[in-house]
Coordinates of C-alpha atoms in Angstrom, one line a residue:
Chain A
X282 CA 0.0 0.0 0.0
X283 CA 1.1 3.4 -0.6
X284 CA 0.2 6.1 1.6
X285 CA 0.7 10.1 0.9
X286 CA 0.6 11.7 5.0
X287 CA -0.4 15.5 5.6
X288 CA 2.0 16.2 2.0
X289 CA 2.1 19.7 1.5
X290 CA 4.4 21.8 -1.6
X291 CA 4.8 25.3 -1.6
X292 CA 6.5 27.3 -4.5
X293 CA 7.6 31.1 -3.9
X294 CA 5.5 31.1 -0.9
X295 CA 2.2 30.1 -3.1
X296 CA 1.0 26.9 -1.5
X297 CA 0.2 24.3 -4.5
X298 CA -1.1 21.8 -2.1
X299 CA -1.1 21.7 1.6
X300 CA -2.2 18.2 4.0
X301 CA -2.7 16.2 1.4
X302 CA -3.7 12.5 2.7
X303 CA -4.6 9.9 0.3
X304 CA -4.0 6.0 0.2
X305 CA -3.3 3.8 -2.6
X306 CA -4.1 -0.2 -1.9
X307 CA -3.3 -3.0 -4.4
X308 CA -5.7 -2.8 -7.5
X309 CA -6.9 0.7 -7.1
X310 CA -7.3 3.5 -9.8
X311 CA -7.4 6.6 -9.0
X312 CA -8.0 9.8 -12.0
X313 CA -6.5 13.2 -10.2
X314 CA -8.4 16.4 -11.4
X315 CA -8.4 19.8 -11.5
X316 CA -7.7 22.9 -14.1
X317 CA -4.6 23.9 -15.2
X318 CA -2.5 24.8 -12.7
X319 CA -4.0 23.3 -10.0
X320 CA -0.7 21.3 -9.2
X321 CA -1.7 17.9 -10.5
X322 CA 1.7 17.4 -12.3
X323 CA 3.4 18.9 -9.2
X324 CA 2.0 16.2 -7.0
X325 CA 3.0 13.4 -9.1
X326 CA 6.8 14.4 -9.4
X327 CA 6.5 15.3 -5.4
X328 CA 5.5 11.3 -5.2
X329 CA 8.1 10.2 -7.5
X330 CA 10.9 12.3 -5.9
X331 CA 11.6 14.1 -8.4
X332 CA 10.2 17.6 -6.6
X333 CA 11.1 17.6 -2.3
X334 CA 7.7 18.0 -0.5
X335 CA 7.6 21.0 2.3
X336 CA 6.0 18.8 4.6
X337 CA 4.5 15.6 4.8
X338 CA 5.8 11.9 3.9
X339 CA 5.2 9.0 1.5
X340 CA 5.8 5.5 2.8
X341 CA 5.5 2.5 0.2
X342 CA 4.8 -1.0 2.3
X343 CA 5.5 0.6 5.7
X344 CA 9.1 2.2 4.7
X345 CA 9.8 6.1 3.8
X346 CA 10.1 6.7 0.4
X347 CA 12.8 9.1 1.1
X348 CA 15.1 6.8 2.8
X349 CA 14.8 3.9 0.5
X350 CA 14.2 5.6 -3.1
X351 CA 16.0 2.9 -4.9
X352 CA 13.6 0.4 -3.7
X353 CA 10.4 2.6 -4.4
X354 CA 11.5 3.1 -7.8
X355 CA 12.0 -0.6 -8.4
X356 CA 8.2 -0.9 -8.0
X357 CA 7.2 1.7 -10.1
X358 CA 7.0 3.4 -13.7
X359 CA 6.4 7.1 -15.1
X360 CA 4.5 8.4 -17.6
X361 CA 5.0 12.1 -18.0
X362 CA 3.3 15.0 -20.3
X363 CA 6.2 14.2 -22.8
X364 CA 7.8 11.8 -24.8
X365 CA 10.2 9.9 -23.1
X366 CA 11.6 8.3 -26.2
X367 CA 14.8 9.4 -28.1
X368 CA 13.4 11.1 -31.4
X369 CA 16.7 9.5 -33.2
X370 CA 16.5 5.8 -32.3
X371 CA 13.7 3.6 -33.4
X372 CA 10.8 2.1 -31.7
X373 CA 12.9 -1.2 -31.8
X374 CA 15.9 0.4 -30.4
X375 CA 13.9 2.5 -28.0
X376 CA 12.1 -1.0 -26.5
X377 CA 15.1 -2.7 -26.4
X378 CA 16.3 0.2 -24.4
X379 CA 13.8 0.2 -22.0
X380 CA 13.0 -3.7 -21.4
X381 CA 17.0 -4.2 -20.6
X382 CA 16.9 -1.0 -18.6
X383 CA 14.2 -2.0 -16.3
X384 CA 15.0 -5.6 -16.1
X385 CA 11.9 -6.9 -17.3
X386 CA 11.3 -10.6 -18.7
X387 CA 8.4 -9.7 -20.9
X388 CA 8.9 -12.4 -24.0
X389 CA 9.2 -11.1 -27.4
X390 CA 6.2 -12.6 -28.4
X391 CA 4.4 -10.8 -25.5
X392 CA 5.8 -7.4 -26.7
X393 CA 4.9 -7.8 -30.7
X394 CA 1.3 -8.8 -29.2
X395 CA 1.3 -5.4 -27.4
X396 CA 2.5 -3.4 -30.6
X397 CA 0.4 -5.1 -32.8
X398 CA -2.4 -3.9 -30.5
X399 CA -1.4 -0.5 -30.5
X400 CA -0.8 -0.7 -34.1
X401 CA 3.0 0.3 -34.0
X402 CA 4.3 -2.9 -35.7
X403 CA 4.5 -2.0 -38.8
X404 CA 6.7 1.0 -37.9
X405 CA 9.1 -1.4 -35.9
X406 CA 12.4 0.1 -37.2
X407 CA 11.2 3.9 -38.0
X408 CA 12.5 6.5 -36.0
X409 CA 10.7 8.3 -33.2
X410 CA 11.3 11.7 -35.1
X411 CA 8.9 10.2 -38.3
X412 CA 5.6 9.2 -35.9
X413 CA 3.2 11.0 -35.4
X414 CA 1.9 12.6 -31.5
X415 CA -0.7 9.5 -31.3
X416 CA 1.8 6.6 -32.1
X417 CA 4.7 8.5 -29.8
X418 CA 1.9 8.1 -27.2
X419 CA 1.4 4.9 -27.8
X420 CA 4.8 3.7 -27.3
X421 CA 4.7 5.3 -23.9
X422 CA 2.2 3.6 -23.0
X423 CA 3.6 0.2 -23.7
X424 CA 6.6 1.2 -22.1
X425 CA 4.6 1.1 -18.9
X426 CA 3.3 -2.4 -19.6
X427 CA 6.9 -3.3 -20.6
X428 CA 8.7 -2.6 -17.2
X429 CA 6.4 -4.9 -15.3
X430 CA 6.0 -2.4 -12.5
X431 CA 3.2 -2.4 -9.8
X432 CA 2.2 1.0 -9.2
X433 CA 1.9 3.3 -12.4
X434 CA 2.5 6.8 -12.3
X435 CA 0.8 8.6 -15.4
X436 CA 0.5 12.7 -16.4
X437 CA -2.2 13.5 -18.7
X438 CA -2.1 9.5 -20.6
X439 CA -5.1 10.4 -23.1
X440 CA -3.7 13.0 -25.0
X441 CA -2.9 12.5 -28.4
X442 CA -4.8 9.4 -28.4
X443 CA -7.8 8.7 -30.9
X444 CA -11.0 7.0 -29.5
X445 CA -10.3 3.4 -30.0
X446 CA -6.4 3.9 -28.6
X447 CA -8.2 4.7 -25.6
X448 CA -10.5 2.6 -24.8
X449 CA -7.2 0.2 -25.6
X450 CA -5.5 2.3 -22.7
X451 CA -8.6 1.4 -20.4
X452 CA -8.6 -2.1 -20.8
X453 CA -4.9 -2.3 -20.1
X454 CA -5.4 -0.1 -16.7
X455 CA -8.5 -2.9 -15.5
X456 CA -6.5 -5.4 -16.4
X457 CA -3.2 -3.8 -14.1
X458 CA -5.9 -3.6 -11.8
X459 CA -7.0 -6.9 -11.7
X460 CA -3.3 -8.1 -10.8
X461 CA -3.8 -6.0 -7.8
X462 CA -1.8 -3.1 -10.1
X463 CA -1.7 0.4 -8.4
X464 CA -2.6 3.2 -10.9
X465 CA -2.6 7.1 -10.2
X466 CA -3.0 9.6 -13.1
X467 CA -3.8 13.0 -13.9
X468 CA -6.3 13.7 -16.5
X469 CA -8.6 15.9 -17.6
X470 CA -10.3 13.4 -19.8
X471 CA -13.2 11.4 -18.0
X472 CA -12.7 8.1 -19.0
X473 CA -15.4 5.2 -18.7
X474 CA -13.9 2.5 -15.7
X475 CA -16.1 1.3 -13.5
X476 CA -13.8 1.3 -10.2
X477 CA -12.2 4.6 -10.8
X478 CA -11.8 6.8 -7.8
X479 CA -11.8 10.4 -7.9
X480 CA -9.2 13.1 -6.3
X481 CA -10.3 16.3 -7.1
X482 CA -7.8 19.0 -7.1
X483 CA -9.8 22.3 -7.8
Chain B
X254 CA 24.9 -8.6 -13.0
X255 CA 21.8 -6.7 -14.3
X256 CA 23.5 -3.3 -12.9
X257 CA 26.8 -3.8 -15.7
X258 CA 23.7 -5.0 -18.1
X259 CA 21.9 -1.6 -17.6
X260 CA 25.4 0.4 -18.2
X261 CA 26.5 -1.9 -21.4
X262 CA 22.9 -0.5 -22.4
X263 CA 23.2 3.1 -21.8
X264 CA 27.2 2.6 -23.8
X265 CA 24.9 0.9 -26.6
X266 CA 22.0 3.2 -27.1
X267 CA 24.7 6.2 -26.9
X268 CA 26.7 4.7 -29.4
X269 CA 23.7 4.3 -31.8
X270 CA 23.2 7.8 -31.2
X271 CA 26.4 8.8 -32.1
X272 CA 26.1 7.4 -35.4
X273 CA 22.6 9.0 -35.9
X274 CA 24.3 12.1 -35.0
X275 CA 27.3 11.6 -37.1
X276 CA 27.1 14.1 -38.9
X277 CA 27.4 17.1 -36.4
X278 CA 30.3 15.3 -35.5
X279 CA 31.6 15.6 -39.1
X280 CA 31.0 19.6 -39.1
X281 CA 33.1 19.9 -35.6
X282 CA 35.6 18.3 -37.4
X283 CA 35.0 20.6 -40.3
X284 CA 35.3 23.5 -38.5
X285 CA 38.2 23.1 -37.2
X286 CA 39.9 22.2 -40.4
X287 CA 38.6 25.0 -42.0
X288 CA 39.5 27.2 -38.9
X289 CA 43.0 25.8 -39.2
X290 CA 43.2 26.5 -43.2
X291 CA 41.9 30.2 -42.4
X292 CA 45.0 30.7 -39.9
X293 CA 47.5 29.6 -42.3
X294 CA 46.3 31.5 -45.0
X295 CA 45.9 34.5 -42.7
X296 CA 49.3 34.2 -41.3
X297 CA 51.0 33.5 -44.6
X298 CA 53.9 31.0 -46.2
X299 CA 56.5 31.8 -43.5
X300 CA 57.4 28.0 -42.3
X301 CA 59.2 29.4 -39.1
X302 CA 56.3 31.6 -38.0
X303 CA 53.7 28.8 -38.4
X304 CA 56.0 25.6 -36.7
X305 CA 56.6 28.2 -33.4
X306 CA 52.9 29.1 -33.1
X307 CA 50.8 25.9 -34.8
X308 CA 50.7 23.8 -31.7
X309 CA 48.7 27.0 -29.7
X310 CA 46.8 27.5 -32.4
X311 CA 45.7 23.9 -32.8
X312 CA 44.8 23.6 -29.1
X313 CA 42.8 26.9 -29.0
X314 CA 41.1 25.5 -32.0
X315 CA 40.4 22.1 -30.9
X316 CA 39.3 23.7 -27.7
X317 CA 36.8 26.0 -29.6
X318 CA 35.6 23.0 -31.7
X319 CA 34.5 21.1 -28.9
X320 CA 32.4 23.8 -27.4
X321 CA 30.4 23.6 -30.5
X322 CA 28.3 20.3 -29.1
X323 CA 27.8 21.5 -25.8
X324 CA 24.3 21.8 -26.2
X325 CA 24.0 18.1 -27.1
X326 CA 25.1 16.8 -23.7
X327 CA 22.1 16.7 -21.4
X328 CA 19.7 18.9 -23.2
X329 CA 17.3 16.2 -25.5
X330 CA 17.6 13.3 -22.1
X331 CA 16.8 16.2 -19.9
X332 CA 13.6 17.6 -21.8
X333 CA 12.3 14.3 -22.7
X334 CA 12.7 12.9 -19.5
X335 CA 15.1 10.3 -20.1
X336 CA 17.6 11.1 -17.5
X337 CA 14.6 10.8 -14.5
X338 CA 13.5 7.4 -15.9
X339 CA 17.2 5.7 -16.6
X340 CA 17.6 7.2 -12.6
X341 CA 14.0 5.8 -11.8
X342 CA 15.8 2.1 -13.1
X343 CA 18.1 2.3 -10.4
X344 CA 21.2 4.3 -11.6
X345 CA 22.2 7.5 -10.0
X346 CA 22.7 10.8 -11.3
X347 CA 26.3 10.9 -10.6
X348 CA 26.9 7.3 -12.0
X349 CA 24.9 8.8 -15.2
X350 CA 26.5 12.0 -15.3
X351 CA 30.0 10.0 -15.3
X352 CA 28.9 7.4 -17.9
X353 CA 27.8 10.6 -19.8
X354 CA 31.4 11.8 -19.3
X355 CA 33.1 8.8 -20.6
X356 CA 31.1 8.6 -23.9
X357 CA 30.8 12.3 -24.7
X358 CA 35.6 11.1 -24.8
X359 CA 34.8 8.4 -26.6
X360 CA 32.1 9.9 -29.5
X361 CA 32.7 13.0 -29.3
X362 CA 36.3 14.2 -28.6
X363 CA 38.3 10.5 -29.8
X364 CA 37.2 11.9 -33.4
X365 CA 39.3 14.7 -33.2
X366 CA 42.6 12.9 -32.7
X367 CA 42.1 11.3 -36.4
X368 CA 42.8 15.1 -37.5
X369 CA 45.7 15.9 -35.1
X370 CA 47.9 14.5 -37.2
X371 CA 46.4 16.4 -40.6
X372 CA 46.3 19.6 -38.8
X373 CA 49.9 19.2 -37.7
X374 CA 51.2 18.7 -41.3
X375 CA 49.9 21.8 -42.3
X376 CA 52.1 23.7 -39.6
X377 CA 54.9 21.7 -40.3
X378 CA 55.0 20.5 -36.6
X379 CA 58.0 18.2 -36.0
X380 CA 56.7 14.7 -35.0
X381 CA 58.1 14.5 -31.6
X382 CA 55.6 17.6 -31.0
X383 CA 52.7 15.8 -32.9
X384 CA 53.4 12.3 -30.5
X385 CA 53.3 15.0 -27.7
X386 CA 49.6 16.8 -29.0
X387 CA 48.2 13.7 -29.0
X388 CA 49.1 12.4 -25.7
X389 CA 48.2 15.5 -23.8
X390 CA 45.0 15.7 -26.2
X391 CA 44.2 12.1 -24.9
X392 CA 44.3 13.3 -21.2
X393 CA 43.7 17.4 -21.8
X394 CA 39.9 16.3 -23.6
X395 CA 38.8 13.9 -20.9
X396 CA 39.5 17.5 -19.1
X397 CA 37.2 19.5 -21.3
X398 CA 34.7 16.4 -21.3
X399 CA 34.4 17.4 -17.5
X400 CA 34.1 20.5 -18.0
X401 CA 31.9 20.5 -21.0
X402 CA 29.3 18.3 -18.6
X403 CA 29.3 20.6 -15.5
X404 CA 28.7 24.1 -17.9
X405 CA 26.0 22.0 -19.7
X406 CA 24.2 20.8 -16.9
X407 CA 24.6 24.2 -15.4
X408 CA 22.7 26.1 -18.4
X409 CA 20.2 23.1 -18.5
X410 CA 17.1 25.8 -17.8
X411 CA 19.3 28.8 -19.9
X412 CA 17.2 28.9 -23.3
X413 CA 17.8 32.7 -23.9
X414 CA 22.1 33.0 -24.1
X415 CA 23.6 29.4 -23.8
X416 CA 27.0 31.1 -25.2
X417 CA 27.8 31.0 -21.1
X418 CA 28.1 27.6 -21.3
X419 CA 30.9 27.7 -24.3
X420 CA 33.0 30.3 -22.1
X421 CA 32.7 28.8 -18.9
X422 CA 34.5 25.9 -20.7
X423 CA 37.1 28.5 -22.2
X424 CA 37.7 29.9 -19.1
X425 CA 38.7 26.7 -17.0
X426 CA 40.2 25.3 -20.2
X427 CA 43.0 27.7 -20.1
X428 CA 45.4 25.7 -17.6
X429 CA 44.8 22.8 -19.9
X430 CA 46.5 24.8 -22.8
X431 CA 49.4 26.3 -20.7
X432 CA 50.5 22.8 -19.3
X433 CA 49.7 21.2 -22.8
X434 CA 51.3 23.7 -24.8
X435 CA 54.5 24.3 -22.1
X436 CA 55.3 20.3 -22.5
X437 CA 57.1 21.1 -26.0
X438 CA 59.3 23.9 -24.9
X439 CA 62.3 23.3 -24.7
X440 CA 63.3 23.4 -20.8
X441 CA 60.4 21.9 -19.7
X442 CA 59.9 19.2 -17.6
X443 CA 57.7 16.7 -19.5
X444 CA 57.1 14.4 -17.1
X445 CA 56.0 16.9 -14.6
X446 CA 53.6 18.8 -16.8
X447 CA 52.0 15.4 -18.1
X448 CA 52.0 14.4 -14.4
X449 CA 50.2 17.9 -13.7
X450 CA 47.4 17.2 -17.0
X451 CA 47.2 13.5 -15.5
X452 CA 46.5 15.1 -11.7
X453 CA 43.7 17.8 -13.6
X454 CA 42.2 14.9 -15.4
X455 CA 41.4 13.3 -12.3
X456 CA 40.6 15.8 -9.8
X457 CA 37.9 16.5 -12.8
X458 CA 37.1 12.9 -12.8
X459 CA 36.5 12.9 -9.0
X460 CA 34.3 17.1 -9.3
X461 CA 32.5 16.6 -11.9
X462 CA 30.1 13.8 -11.5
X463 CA 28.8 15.1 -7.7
X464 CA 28.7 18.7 -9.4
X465 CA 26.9 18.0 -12.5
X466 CA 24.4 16.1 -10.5
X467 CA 23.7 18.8 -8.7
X468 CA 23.1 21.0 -11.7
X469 CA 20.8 18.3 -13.0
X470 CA 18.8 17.8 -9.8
X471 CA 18.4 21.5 -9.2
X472 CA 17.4 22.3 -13.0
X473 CA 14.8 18.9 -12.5
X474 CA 13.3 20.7 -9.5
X475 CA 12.7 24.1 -11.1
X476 CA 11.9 22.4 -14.6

């Protein structure tokens, strides 16, 4: 379980949050929203580490974040706003990148199964640079399926993506889900899943 | 085992880079050909003239060349993210910053020691001088591979004048020219000046990493 106590981040004295509680147990799905600016992005980096909270703390499975990041991390995968693949290297290259990187075991056939769905096959050895917002999106997205983690961190996953892509995306976060998969993202798209929970950031 | 894995990885996908990127690498070379041609027209036929001042001129040159990438170190892993999620799969900053160090040698400033030698014919260096540019190239651009990573991670949030990341690297490259540059006079003491270049490289080395870590983690927090 992951559990987010009293967190609070302020920026140039303007508080972005402040006493933020929230707990994430196995197989939960939670949508943060809010209007721009409301500090949904900030949030996520201030779980991940990447931003230091003013107050508050984040304990994964009864141990600080803070004092055993390496571990965290281990257990979980990003998703930001952008890309995260290298516009030069292909999406082969940029797969083979990431699967050795994170250590995963996913079999090849597993991973053609996954691009096929997403309809990225075909483009196997074309550079990032050539694809277009939706398929670069795409390829994130497998990326998160790729590294095997258990909780997913994810900014703003529906952009870019066409109707069927996303109802793709929601079938892949019930199925995380169901193996007791933790999933936080920010969105400002509302998007049909029956067990979603709701942190509302305005 | 998986931790040398993730590092062969990171050497592989930077080498496949490079060759995507070959071509910049071409026009630093360029440039500093055609910035070495430009001096010895400027300076005219005088043989003498050119063998006293080529080696300085060469260094300077090689120095300025090697500016011209700076830009390329961090900036496209730090806007796309890539540098959080290699860190996120269990490898430090410093650790990346180093391995960033050690390939930015190999792809980007090795190249350069192919045109040593062509550079040095046109100043009619003798070869004990050439043997001695490309030794204390060897060890004097692992120094400006340091410093090329702190200025760059330091100017990783400067999009308006990122020419203060080329003279930062000027400015601290300057001992790396005297003590190159003093090894082929003739009083020196060669194996104290290479012994000095070998002490720089590695107090560098030791800096850099922690500092350009730093940088990195303070331009992710105010990204």
């Amino acid at each position: 379980m992951l559990l987010i106590n009293n967190l609070s981040f302020f920026r140039d004295d303007n508080i972005i949050f402040e006493n933020l509680n929230l707990s994430l147990g196995n197989g939960q799905i939670t949508q943060i929203r809010g209007k721009n600016g409301s500090g949904k992005t900030t949030f996520l980096k201030v779980i991940l580490n990447i931003l230091s909270s003013n107050t508050g703390e984040i304990i994964w499975e009864g141990q600080n974040v803070k004092k055993n990041i390496f571990k965290f991390y281990n257990e979980i995968t990003y998703i930001a706003d952008h890309n995260t693949s290298s516009r030069e290297l292909s999406i082969l290259d940029n797969i083979k990148f990431w699967k050795g990187l994170s250590s995963s075991n996913l079999s090849d056939d597993k991973i053609f199964s996954l691009l096929e769905t997403f309809n990225l096959k075909k483009y196997l050895n074309t550079e990032i640079m050539y694809l277009s917002s939706g398929e670069v999106k795409k390829l994130e997205l497998l990326r998160i399926v790729l590294e095997q983690k258990k909780i997913w961190v994810l900014d703003e996953p529906y952009n870019h993506l066409d109707d069927s892509s996303a109802e793709i995306l929601n079938q892949t976060f019930v199925d995380h889900t169901n193996n007791n998969g933790i999933i936080l993202f920010a969105s400002h798209y509302n998007p049909l899943i029956s067990k979603l929970e709701i942190l509302d950031f305005n | 085992m998986f931790f040398i894995k993730k590092i062969f990885l990171f050497f592989k996908r930077e080498l496949k880079l490079f060759f995507r990127n070959i071509v910049s690498i071409f026009s630093n070379i360029l440039f500093f050909f055609l910035s070495i041609f430009i001096f010895v027209f400027a300076l005219g036929a005088d043989e003498q003239n050119l063998k006293s001042i080529g080696l300085g001129i060469i260094w300077s040159l090689l120095v300025l060349s090697s500016t011209l990438s700076l830009r390329k170190f961090y900036e496209e892993d730090f806007n796309n993210g890539v540098l959080v999620i290699i860190h996120m799969r269990g490898i430090s900053y410093e650790l990346i910053v180093f391995l960033k160090i050690l390939s930015h040698f190999l792809f980007v400033q090795v190249p350069f020691l192919i045109s040593i030698p062509v550079a040095s014919l046109l100043f009619n260096l003798p070869i004990y001088e050439v043997y001695n540019l490309i030794f204390t190239f060897i060890i004097g651009s692992l120094i400006l591979s340091c410093l090329s990573s702190m200025s760059a991670s330091m100017n990783l949030l400067n999009k308006a004048n990122f020419s203060i990341g080329g003279i930062i690297v000027l400015l601290f490259s300057v001992p790396v020219i005297i003590f190159s540059v003093g090894i082929n006079e003739v009083d020196s003491d060669f194996k104290s000046l290479i012994n000095i270049l070998i002490g720089m490289a590695l107090i560098f080395l030791g800096i850099s990493p922690w500092a350009s870590a730093a940088f990195i983690k303070l331009a992710l927090r105010n990204k």
